[in-house]
Short mmCIF file of N, CA and C in Angstrom, two decimals:
data_model
loop_
_atom_site.label_atom_id
_atom_site.label_comp_id
_atom_site.label_asym_id
_atom_site.label_seq_id
_atom_site.Cartn_x
_atom_site.Cartn_y
_atom_site.Cartn_z
N MET A 25 11.41 26.51 7.49
CA MET A 25 10.32 25.63 6.75
C MET A 25 9.60 25.01 7.86
N ASP A 26 8.08 24.80 8.01
CA ASP A 26 7.58 24.21 8.67
C ASP A 26 7.20 22.84 8.54
N GLU A 27 6.81 21.98 9.52
CA GLU A 27 5.92 20.81 8.90
C GLU A 27 4.27 21.17 7.89
N ARG A 28 4.08 22.07 8.34
CA ARG A 28 2.53 22.09 7.64
C ARG A 28 2.87 22.39 5.62
N LEU A 29 4.19 23.28 5.56
CA LEU A 29 4.65 23.65 4.43
C LEU A 29 5.22 22.35 3.70
N PHE A 30 5.83 21.79 4.43
CA PHE A 30 6.31 20.36 3.89
C PHE A 30 5.43 19.67 3.79
N ARG A 31 4.24 19.15 4.17
CA ARG A 31 3.23 18.41 3.76
C ARG A 31 2.59 18.87 2.43
N ASP A 32 2.31 19.95 2.39
CA ASP A 32 1.71 20.67 1.38
C ASP A 32 2.54 20.85 0.38
N ALA A 33 3.61 20.96 0.47
CA ALA A 33 4.65 20.54 -1.09
C ALA A 33 4.81 19.26 -1.54
N MET A 34 4.68 18.19 -0.25
CA MET A 34 4.84 16.61 -0.86
C MET A 34 3.55 15.93 -1.04
N GLY A 35 2.19 17.00 -0.56
CA GLY A 35 0.58 16.96 -1.42
C GLY A 35 0.59 17.73 -3.01
N LYS A 36 1.52 18.10 -3.44
CA LYS A 36 1.70 18.63 -4.95
C LYS A 36 1.84 17.33 -5.95
N PHE A 37 2.67 15.93 -5.15
CA PHE A 37 2.64 14.62 -6.10
C PHE A 37 1.20 14.26 -5.82
N ALA A 38 1.24 13.64 -7.14
CA ALA A 38 -0.05 13.00 -7.22
C ALA A 38 0.66 11.44 -6.75
N THR A 39 0.07 10.30 -6.26
CA THR A 39 0.30 9.26 -5.94
C THR A 39 -0.88 8.24 -6.27
N GLY A 40 -0.50 7.07 -6.49
CA GLY A 40 -1.63 6.02 -6.31
C GLY A 40 -2.17 5.91 -5.01
N VAL A 41 -2.92 5.08 -4.63
CA VAL A 41 -3.27 4.65 -3.42
C VAL A 41 -3.11 2.77 -2.97
N THR A 42 -2.35 2.45 -2.43
CA THR A 42 -2.56 1.42 -2.13
C THR A 42 -2.36 0.54 -0.45
N VAL A 43 -3.15 -0.72 -0.63
CA VAL A 43 -3.38 -1.04 0.98
C VAL A 43 -2.17 -2.42 0.80
N VAL A 44 -1.56 -2.43 1.76
CA VAL A 44 -0.48 -3.23 2.31
C VAL A 44 -1.02 -4.16 3.29
N VAL A 45 -0.91 -5.36 2.93
CA VAL A 45 -1.41 -6.64 3.60
C VAL A 45 -0.48 -7.63 4.04
N THR A 46 -0.81 -7.89 5.64
CA THR A 46 0.18 -9.21 5.52
C THR A 46 -0.77 -10.04 6.69
N GLU A 47 -0.36 -11.54 6.60
CA GLU A 47 -0.99 -12.51 7.88
C GLU A 47 -0.13 -12.79 8.59
N LEU A 48 -0.52 -13.00 9.92
CA LEU A 48 0.22 -13.84 10.81
C LEU A 48 -0.63 -14.66 12.27
N ASN A 49 -0.34 -15.84 11.74
CA ASN A 49 -0.86 -16.82 12.98
C ASN A 49 -2.43 -16.75 12.90
N GLY A 50 -3.00 -16.44 11.33
CA GLY A 50 -4.28 -16.74 11.00
C GLY A 50 -4.87 -15.53 10.94
N GLU A 51 -4.32 -14.41 11.81
CA GLU A 51 -4.83 -12.75 11.70
C GLU A 51 -4.22 -11.98 10.51
N ILE A 52 -5.20 -11.19 9.82
CA ILE A 52 -4.67 -10.09 9.01
C ILE A 52 -4.54 -8.62 9.61
N PHE A 53 -3.81 -8.41 8.85
CA PHE A 53 -3.19 -6.98 9.39
C PHE A 53 -3.29 -6.28 7.72
N ALA A 54 -3.43 -4.75 8.30
CA ALA A 54 -3.67 -3.90 6.60
C ALA A 54 -3.49 -2.30 7.01
N ALA A 55 -2.77 -1.60 6.36
CA ALA A 55 -2.50 -0.54 6.67
C ALA A 55 -2.37 0.10 4.76
N THR A 56 -3.38 1.64 4.60
CA THR A 56 -3.52 2.22 3.80
C THR A 56 -1.80 3.05 3.53
N VAL A 57 -1.39 2.84 2.01
CA VAL A 57 0.25 3.04 2.18
C VAL A 57 -0.33 3.80 0.59
N ASN A 58 0.53 4.96 0.28
CA ASN A 58 0.65 6.17 -0.76
C ASN A 58 2.28 5.80 -1.13
N ALA A 59 3.03 5.48 0.14
CA ALA A 59 4.49 5.83 -0.31
C ALA A 59 4.64 4.45 -0.43
N PHE A 60 4.96 3.96 -2.22
CA PHE A 60 4.78 2.82 -2.99
C PHE A 60 5.83 3.16 -4.00
N MET A 61 6.95 2.30 -4.44
CA MET A 61 7.61 2.55 -5.63
C MET A 61 7.99 1.17 -6.07
N SER A 62 8.07 1.14 -7.39
CA SER A 62 8.87 0.15 -8.16
C SER A 62 10.56 0.87 -7.84
N VAL A 63 11.74 -0.15 -7.61
CA VAL A 63 12.85 0.19 -7.06
C VAL A 63 13.80 -0.44 -8.28
N SER A 64 13.36 -1.74 -8.76
CA SER A 64 14.40 -2.48 -9.71
C SER A 64 13.85 -3.55 -10.50
N LEU A 65 13.89 -3.84 -11.82
CA LEU A 65 13.45 -4.64 -12.63
C LEU A 65 14.20 -6.20 -12.51
N ASN A 66 15.36 -6.03 -12.24
CA ASN A 66 16.12 -6.99 -12.00
C ASN A 66 17.04 -6.97 -11.06
N PRO A 67 16.92 -7.79 -9.68
CA PRO A 67 15.33 -8.32 -9.60
C PRO A 67 14.55 -7.45 -9.00
N MET A 68 13.24 -7.84 -9.59
CA MET A 68 12.04 -7.24 -9.31
C MET A 68 11.97 -6.93 -8.11
N LEU A 69 11.73 -5.16 -7.39
CA LEU A 69 11.52 -5.18 -5.88
C LEU A 69 10.99 -3.68 -6.04
N ILE A 70 10.19 -3.90 -4.75
CA ILE A 70 9.54 -2.79 -4.60
C ILE A 70 9.56 -2.21 -3.56
N LEU A 71 9.30 -0.76 -2.95
CA LEU A 71 9.31 0.04 -1.65
C LEU A 71 8.19 0.56 -1.15
N ILE A 72 7.85 0.15 0.10
CA ILE A 72 6.82 0.78 0.88
C ILE A 72 7.26 1.75 1.97
N SER A 73 6.60 2.64 2.42
CA SER A 73 7.20 3.11 3.67
C SER A 73 6.01 3.10 4.33
N LEU A 74 6.08 2.87 6.16
CA LEU A 74 4.93 2.61 7.05
C LEU A 74 5.38 3.41 8.26
N ASN A 75 4.91 3.98 9.10
CA ASN A 75 4.90 4.71 10.01
C ASN A 75 5.70 3.86 11.25
N LYS A 76 6.55 4.13 12.24
CA LYS A 76 7.43 3.25 13.18
C LYS A 76 6.60 2.91 14.02
N THR A 77 5.22 3.89 14.15
CA THR A 77 4.33 2.85 15.55
C THR A 77 3.26 2.16 14.64
N SER A 78 3.55 1.72 13.62
CA SER A 78 2.05 0.86 12.41
C SER A 78 2.23 -0.69 12.81
N GLN A 79 0.66 -1.04 13.41
CA GLN A 79 0.73 -2.49 13.86
C GLN A 79 1.05 -3.45 12.63
N THR A 80 0.74 -2.88 11.77
CA THR A 80 1.27 -3.98 10.08
C THR A 80 2.57 -3.68 10.05
N LEU A 81 3.16 -2.93 10.22
CA LEU A 81 4.90 -2.98 10.04
C LEU A 81 5.23 -4.07 10.76
N ASN A 82 5.23 -4.05 12.45
CA ASN A 82 5.27 -4.69 13.07
C ASN A 82 5.22 -6.24 12.81
N LYS A 83 3.93 -6.66 12.25
CA LYS A 83 3.31 -8.14 11.73
C LYS A 83 4.26 -8.08 10.54
N ILE A 84 4.63 -7.44 9.78
CA ILE A 84 5.61 -7.27 8.50
C ILE A 84 6.81 -8.09 8.39
N LYS A 85 7.36 -7.50 9.65
CA LYS A 85 8.06 -7.53 10.46
C LYS A 85 8.33 -8.87 10.55
N GLN A 86 7.58 -9.27 11.27
CA GLN A 86 7.56 -10.91 11.93
C GLN A 86 7.44 -11.79 10.84
N ARG A 87 6.54 -11.50 10.20
CA ARG A 87 5.95 -12.42 9.29
C ARG A 87 7.37 -12.60 8.06
N GLY A 88 7.78 -11.33 7.47
CA GLY A 88 8.63 -11.49 6.13
C GLY A 88 7.89 -11.59 5.30
N LEU A 89 6.74 -11.13 5.03
CA LEU A 89 5.86 -11.46 3.30
C LEU A 89 4.78 -10.41 4.00
N PHE A 90 4.49 -9.86 2.63
CA PHE A 90 3.45 -8.86 2.78
C PHE A 90 2.95 -8.58 1.02
N THR A 91 1.50 -8.06 1.09
CA THR A 91 1.07 -8.13 -0.57
C THR A 91 0.89 -6.39 -0.25
N VAL A 92 0.93 -5.95 -1.78
CA VAL A 92 0.64 -4.43 -2.00
C VAL A 92 -0.55 -4.94 -2.84
N ASN A 93 -1.77 -4.10 -2.90
CA ASN A 93 -2.67 -3.96 -3.59
C ASN A 93 -3.28 -2.88 -4.10
N VAL A 94 -3.34 -2.32 -5.20
CA VAL A 94 -3.04 -1.23 -5.78
C VAL A 94 -4.72 -0.54 -6.24
N LEU A 95 -5.31 0.06 -5.60
CA LEU A 95 -7.03 -0.08 -5.36
C LEU A 95 -7.25 0.98 -6.55
N ASN A 96 -8.46 0.65 -7.16
CA ASN A 96 -9.20 1.27 -8.17
C ASN A 96 -10.17 2.55 -7.75
N LYS A 97 -10.03 3.07 -8.40
CA LYS A 97 -11.35 4.48 -8.44
C LYS A 97 -12.68 4.50 -7.37
N ASP A 98 -12.96 3.21 -7.54
CA ASP A 98 -14.06 2.66 -6.97
C ASP A 98 -13.88 2.17 -5.08
N GLN A 99 -12.65 2.48 -4.67
CA GLN A 99 -12.39 1.53 -3.55
C GLN A 99 -11.63 2.48 -2.31
N ILE A 100 -12.36 3.99 -2.69
CA ILE A 100 -12.28 4.83 -1.45
C ILE A 100 -12.27 4.35 -0.26
N ASN A 101 -13.56 3.60 0.33
CA ASN A 101 -14.25 3.06 1.56
C ASN A 101 -13.36 2.38 2.07
N ILE A 102 -12.30 1.35 1.06
CA ILE A 102 -10.91 0.59 1.43
C ILE A 102 -10.06 1.10 1.94
N SER A 103 -9.69 2.52 1.22
CA SER A 103 -8.79 3.28 1.60
C SER A 103 -9.06 3.83 2.96
N ASN A 104 -10.07 4.59 3.22
CA ASN A 104 -10.41 5.40 4.55
C ASN A 104 -10.32 4.19 5.26
N HIS A 105 -10.78 3.00 5.39
CA HIS A 105 -11.01 2.17 6.20
C HIS A 105 -9.47 1.89 6.92
N PHE A 106 -8.60 1.22 5.96
CA PHE A 106 -7.71 1.22 6.58
C PHE A 106 -6.66 2.33 6.81
N ALA A 107 -6.88 3.23 6.96
CA ALA A 107 -6.29 4.81 7.16
C ALA A 107 -6.70 5.02 8.24
N SER A 108 -7.57 4.42 8.87
CA SER A 108 -8.41 4.50 10.26
C SER A 108 -7.17 4.08 11.18
N LYS A 109 -7.07 4.64 12.24
CA LYS A 109 -6.46 4.32 13.70
C LYS A 109 -6.86 3.00 14.08
N LYS A 110 -8.43 3.28 13.97
CA LYS A 110 -8.99 1.71 14.80
C LYS A 110 -9.21 0.80 13.43
N LYS A 111 -8.85 0.41 12.62
CA LYS A 111 -8.90 -0.39 11.46
C LYS A 111 -8.98 -1.81 12.47
N SER A 112 -9.79 -3.01 11.35
CA SER A 112 -10.08 -3.89 11.29
C SER A 112 -10.23 -4.79 10.28
N THR A 113 -9.72 -5.86 9.75
CA THR A 113 -9.59 -6.37 8.76
C THR A 113 -10.96 -7.77 8.92
N LYS A 114 -11.46 -7.44 10.07
CA LYS A 114 -12.59 -8.54 10.32
C LYS A 114 -13.77 -8.45 9.43
N GLU A 115 -13.98 -7.12 9.09
CA GLU A 115 -15.70 -6.79 8.29
C GLU A 115 -14.99 -6.71 6.03
N ILE A 116 -13.91 -7.05 6.03
CA ILE A 116 -13.23 -7.23 4.99
C ILE A 116 -13.03 -8.36 4.37
N GLU A 117 -13.46 -8.78 3.10
CA GLU A 117 -13.25 -10.26 2.28
C GLU A 117 -12.17 -9.75 1.97
N PHE A 118 -11.18 -10.98 1.98
CA PHE A 118 -10.19 -11.06 1.24
C PHE A 118 -10.20 -11.99 0.14
N ASP A 119 -9.23 -12.05 -0.62
CA ASP A 119 -8.87 -13.24 -1.36
C ASP A 119 -7.50 -13.58 -1.20
N PHE A 120 -7.12 -15.09 -1.73
CA PHE A 120 -6.00 -15.41 -0.96
C PHE A 120 -5.36 -15.63 -2.59
N LEU A 121 -3.72 -15.20 -2.72
CA LEU A 121 -2.65 -15.57 -3.72
C LEU A 121 -1.58 -15.99 -3.27
N ASP A 122 -1.18 -17.06 -3.66
CA ASP A 122 0.20 -18.12 -2.84
C ASP A 122 0.16 -18.55 -1.43
N GLY A 123 -1.40 -18.28 -0.95
CA GLY A 123 -2.03 -18.32 0.63
C GLY A 123 -1.53 -17.09 1.07
N MET A 124 -1.30 -15.47 0.44
CA MET A 124 -1.65 -14.56 1.27
C MET A 124 -2.70 -13.74 0.85
N PRO A 125 -2.99 -12.97 1.85
CA PRO A 125 -4.03 -11.72 1.81
C PRO A 125 -4.24 -11.00 0.91
N VAL A 126 -5.11 -10.82 -0.32
CA VAL A 126 -5.16 -9.69 -1.42
C VAL A 126 -6.63 -8.68 -1.48
N ILE A 127 -6.70 -7.73 -1.30
CA ILE A 127 -8.02 -7.03 -1.76
C ILE A 127 -8.69 -7.48 -3.13
N PRO A 128 -9.52 -8.04 -3.29
CA PRO A 128 -10.32 -8.19 -4.42
C PRO A 128 -10.79 -6.75 -5.36
N ASN A 129 -10.86 -7.05 -6.55
CA ASN A 129 -11.14 -5.98 -7.35
C ASN A 129 -10.12 -4.81 -7.79
N THR A 130 -8.85 -5.04 -7.11
CA THR A 130 -8.24 -3.91 -7.24
C THR A 130 -7.20 -3.98 -8.61
N LEU A 131 -6.36 -3.12 -8.85
CA LEU A 131 -5.55 -3.10 -10.05
C LEU A 131 -4.50 -4.23 -10.09
N ALA A 132 -4.05 -4.29 -9.18
CA ALA A 132 -2.74 -4.90 -8.65
C ALA A 132 -2.83 -5.45 -7.53
N GLN A 133 -2.49 -6.67 -7.45
CA GLN A 133 -1.66 -7.71 -6.12
C GLN A 133 -0.44 -7.83 -6.17
N ILE A 134 0.44 -7.85 -5.41
CA ILE A 134 1.84 -7.95 -5.63
C ILE A 134 2.27 -8.96 -4.06
N ILE A 135 2.97 -9.84 -4.40
CA ILE A 135 3.37 -10.56 -3.33
C ILE A 135 4.82 -10.30 -3.06
N CYS A 136 5.10 -9.88 -1.73
CA CYS A 136 6.40 -9.74 -1.57
C CYS A 136 7.04 -10.49 -0.46
N THR A 137 8.53 -10.64 -0.22
CA THR A 137 9.07 -11.15 0.78
C THR A 137 9.94 -9.79 1.17
N VAL A 138 10.35 -9.64 2.38
CA VAL A 138 11.04 -8.77 2.74
C VAL A 138 12.19 -8.95 2.84
N SER A 139 13.00 -7.73 1.49
CA SER A 139 14.63 -7.87 1.17
C SER A 139 15.25 -7.02 2.16
N SER A 140 14.97 -6.17 2.57
CA SER A 140 15.71 -5.47 3.73
C SER A 140 14.87 -3.79 4.03
N GLU A 141 15.20 -3.82 5.18
CA GLU A 141 14.52 -2.20 5.53
C GLU A 141 15.33 -1.41 6.33
N TYR A 142 14.98 0.00 6.15
CA TYR A 142 15.89 1.03 6.48
C TYR A 142 14.63 1.93 7.64
N GLU A 143 15.32 2.65 8.57
CA GLU A 143 14.62 3.11 9.69
C GLU A 143 14.99 4.77 8.89
N GLU A 144 14.06 5.18 8.93
CA GLU A 144 14.47 6.70 8.68
C GLU A 144 13.14 7.62 8.82
N GLY A 145 14.10 8.85 9.97
CA GLY A 145 12.77 9.54 10.76
C GLY A 145 11.95 8.90 11.43
N ASP A 146 10.60 8.94 11.50
CA ASP A 146 9.70 8.43 11.89
C ASP A 146 8.82 7.27 11.19
N HIS A 147 9.65 6.57 10.30
CA HIS A 147 9.39 5.79 8.95
C HIS A 147 10.21 4.49 8.97
N VAL A 148 9.72 3.56 8.74
CA VAL A 148 10.74 2.64 7.81
C VAL A 148 10.30 1.99 6.60
N LEU A 149 11.36 2.16 6.03
CA LEU A 149 11.63 2.04 4.56
C LEU A 149 11.47 0.09 4.39
N ILE A 150 10.50 -0.16 3.79
CA ILE A 150 10.81 -1.79 3.33
C ILE A 150 10.99 -1.96 2.10
N VAL A 151 11.96 -2.80 1.23
CA VAL A 151 12.44 -2.77 0.16
C VAL A 151 11.54 -4.17 0.26
N GLY A 152 11.07 -4.43 -0.89
CA GLY A 152 10.34 -6.05 -1.13
C GLY A 152 10.84 -6.69 -2.20
N LYS A 153 11.18 -8.07 -2.28
CA LYS A 153 11.40 -8.56 -3.75
C LYS A 153 10.17 -9.48 -4.42
N VAL A 154 9.50 -9.24 -5.49
CA VAL A 154 8.08 -9.56 -6.06
C VAL A 154 8.38 -11.30 -6.06
N THR A 155 7.56 -11.74 -5.71
CA THR A 155 7.28 -13.08 -5.68
C THR A 155 6.40 -13.67 -6.75
N ASN A 156 5.19 -12.69 -6.90
CA ASN A 156 4.00 -13.27 -7.55
C ASN A 156 3.42 -11.83 -8.01
N LEU A 157 2.46 -11.71 -8.82
CA LEU A 157 1.58 -10.94 -8.96
C LEU A 157 0.53 -11.02 -9.85
N GLN A 158 -0.89 -10.37 -9.92
CA GLN A 158 -1.68 -10.40 -10.78
C GLN A 158 -2.04 -8.81 -11.16
N ILE A 159 -2.61 -8.41 -12.16
CA ILE A 159 -2.55 -7.39 -12.68
C ILE A 159 -4.09 -7.34 -13.44
N PHE A 160 -4.96 -6.54 -13.05
CA PHE A 160 -6.52 -6.04 -13.66
C PHE A 160 -6.33 -4.80 -14.55
N GLU A 161 -7.57 -5.00 -15.14
CA GLU A 161 -8.23 -3.62 -15.80
C GLU A 161 -8.92 -2.51 -14.80
N GLY A 162 -8.76 -1.53 -15.27
CA GLY A 162 -9.75 -0.63 -14.45
C GLY A 162 -9.30 1.06 -14.25
N GLU A 163 -9.37 1.84 -13.63
CA GLU A 163 -8.86 3.27 -13.49
C GLU A 163 -8.56 3.22 -12.21
N PRO A 164 -7.15 3.73 -12.25
CA PRO A 164 -6.89 4.06 -10.43
C PRO A 164 -7.25 4.97 -9.45
N LEU A 165 -7.00 5.26 -8.30
CA LEU A 165 -7.63 5.69 -7.09
C LEU A 165 -6.33 6.53 -6.84
N ILE A 166 -6.40 7.79 -7.05
CA ILE A 166 -5.23 9.04 -6.89
C ILE A 166 -5.34 9.40 -5.78
N PHE A 167 -4.18 9.92 -4.98
CA PHE A 167 -4.44 11.04 -4.13
C PHE A 167 -3.29 12.58 -4.23
N LEU A 168 -4.41 13.40 -4.02
CA LEU A 168 -3.23 14.37 -4.49
C LEU A 168 -3.48 15.45 -3.40
N GLU A 169 -3.09 16.56 -2.82
CA GLU A 169 -3.61 17.79 -1.86
C GLU A 169 -4.33 17.36 -0.94
N GLY A 170 -4.24 16.28 -0.12
CA GLY A 170 -4.85 15.84 1.11
C GLY A 170 -6.55 15.37 0.54
N GLY A 171 -6.99 14.93 -0.85
CA GLY A 171 -8.06 13.99 -1.04
C GLY A 171 -8.18 13.42 -2.37
N TYR A 172 -8.61 12.28 -2.50
CA TYR A 172 -8.76 11.50 -3.50
C TYR A 172 -9.16 12.38 -4.95
N ARG A 173 -8.88 11.68 -6.05
CA ARG A 173 -9.06 11.94 -7.12
C ARG A 173 -8.86 10.87 -8.08
N THR A 174 -9.89 10.65 -9.45
CA THR A 174 -9.62 9.97 -10.59
C THR A 174 -8.80 10.65 -11.72
N LEU A 175 -8.92 9.90 -12.40
CA LEU A 175 -8.20 10.17 -13.86
C LEU A 175 -9.47 10.69 -14.52
N LYS A 176 -9.45 11.78 -15.60
CA LYS A 176 -10.60 12.57 -15.97
C LYS A 176 -10.04 11.88 -17.92
N GLU A 177 -9.00 11.61 -18.30
CA GLU A 177 -8.65 10.99 -19.95
C GLU A 177 -7.40 10.06 -19.46
N LYS A 178 -6.87 9.28 -20.34
CA LYS A 178 -5.87 8.95 -20.70
C LYS A 178 -5.07 9.45 -21.55
N PRO A 179 -3.76 9.94 -21.02
CA PRO A 179 -2.74 10.76 -22.08
C PRO A 179 -2.40 9.53 -22.73
N GLY A 180 -1.56 10.86 -23.85
CA GLY A 180 -0.90 9.67 -24.76
C GLY A 180 0.02 8.94 -23.89
N GLN A 181 0.73 7.76 -24.61
CA GLN A 181 1.77 7.12 -24.14
C GLN A 181 3.11 7.45 -24.36
N ALA A 182 4.22 7.23 -23.36
CA ALA A 182 5.50 7.93 -22.85
C ALA A 182 6.10 6.85 -24.07
#
């Protein structure tokens, strides 16, 4: 089994797209993340996965706070911007929720404190305790097989 085969297999799982944001000493740091999931309802916990070399990960560890912003179908440019190696937050406008930077017009803005972290392979898993959130209407941005997708129709309720 090689790395490309593993990547292709993982690409068969459709995910939403988020941007994880933190602020430290007045400077905002952000990264596009599609490894995001809910962990627990009581207490409310989520999990994100960031590469060990991520500057945003380093700043989250220092601050102990971060936001997860669930992107809508019209925010491909924001996803691409923060997926770039040379990302800058200076040309992006942020709103604030409980003093933490959030991306406007997303489907959800979730504020978390770092609950725990686990180093696994070339990534660090961060479990976040949700302290506040906002949700909005819209269609999600989806990532599948290395590209962006949108929903074509709404499925029935599960």
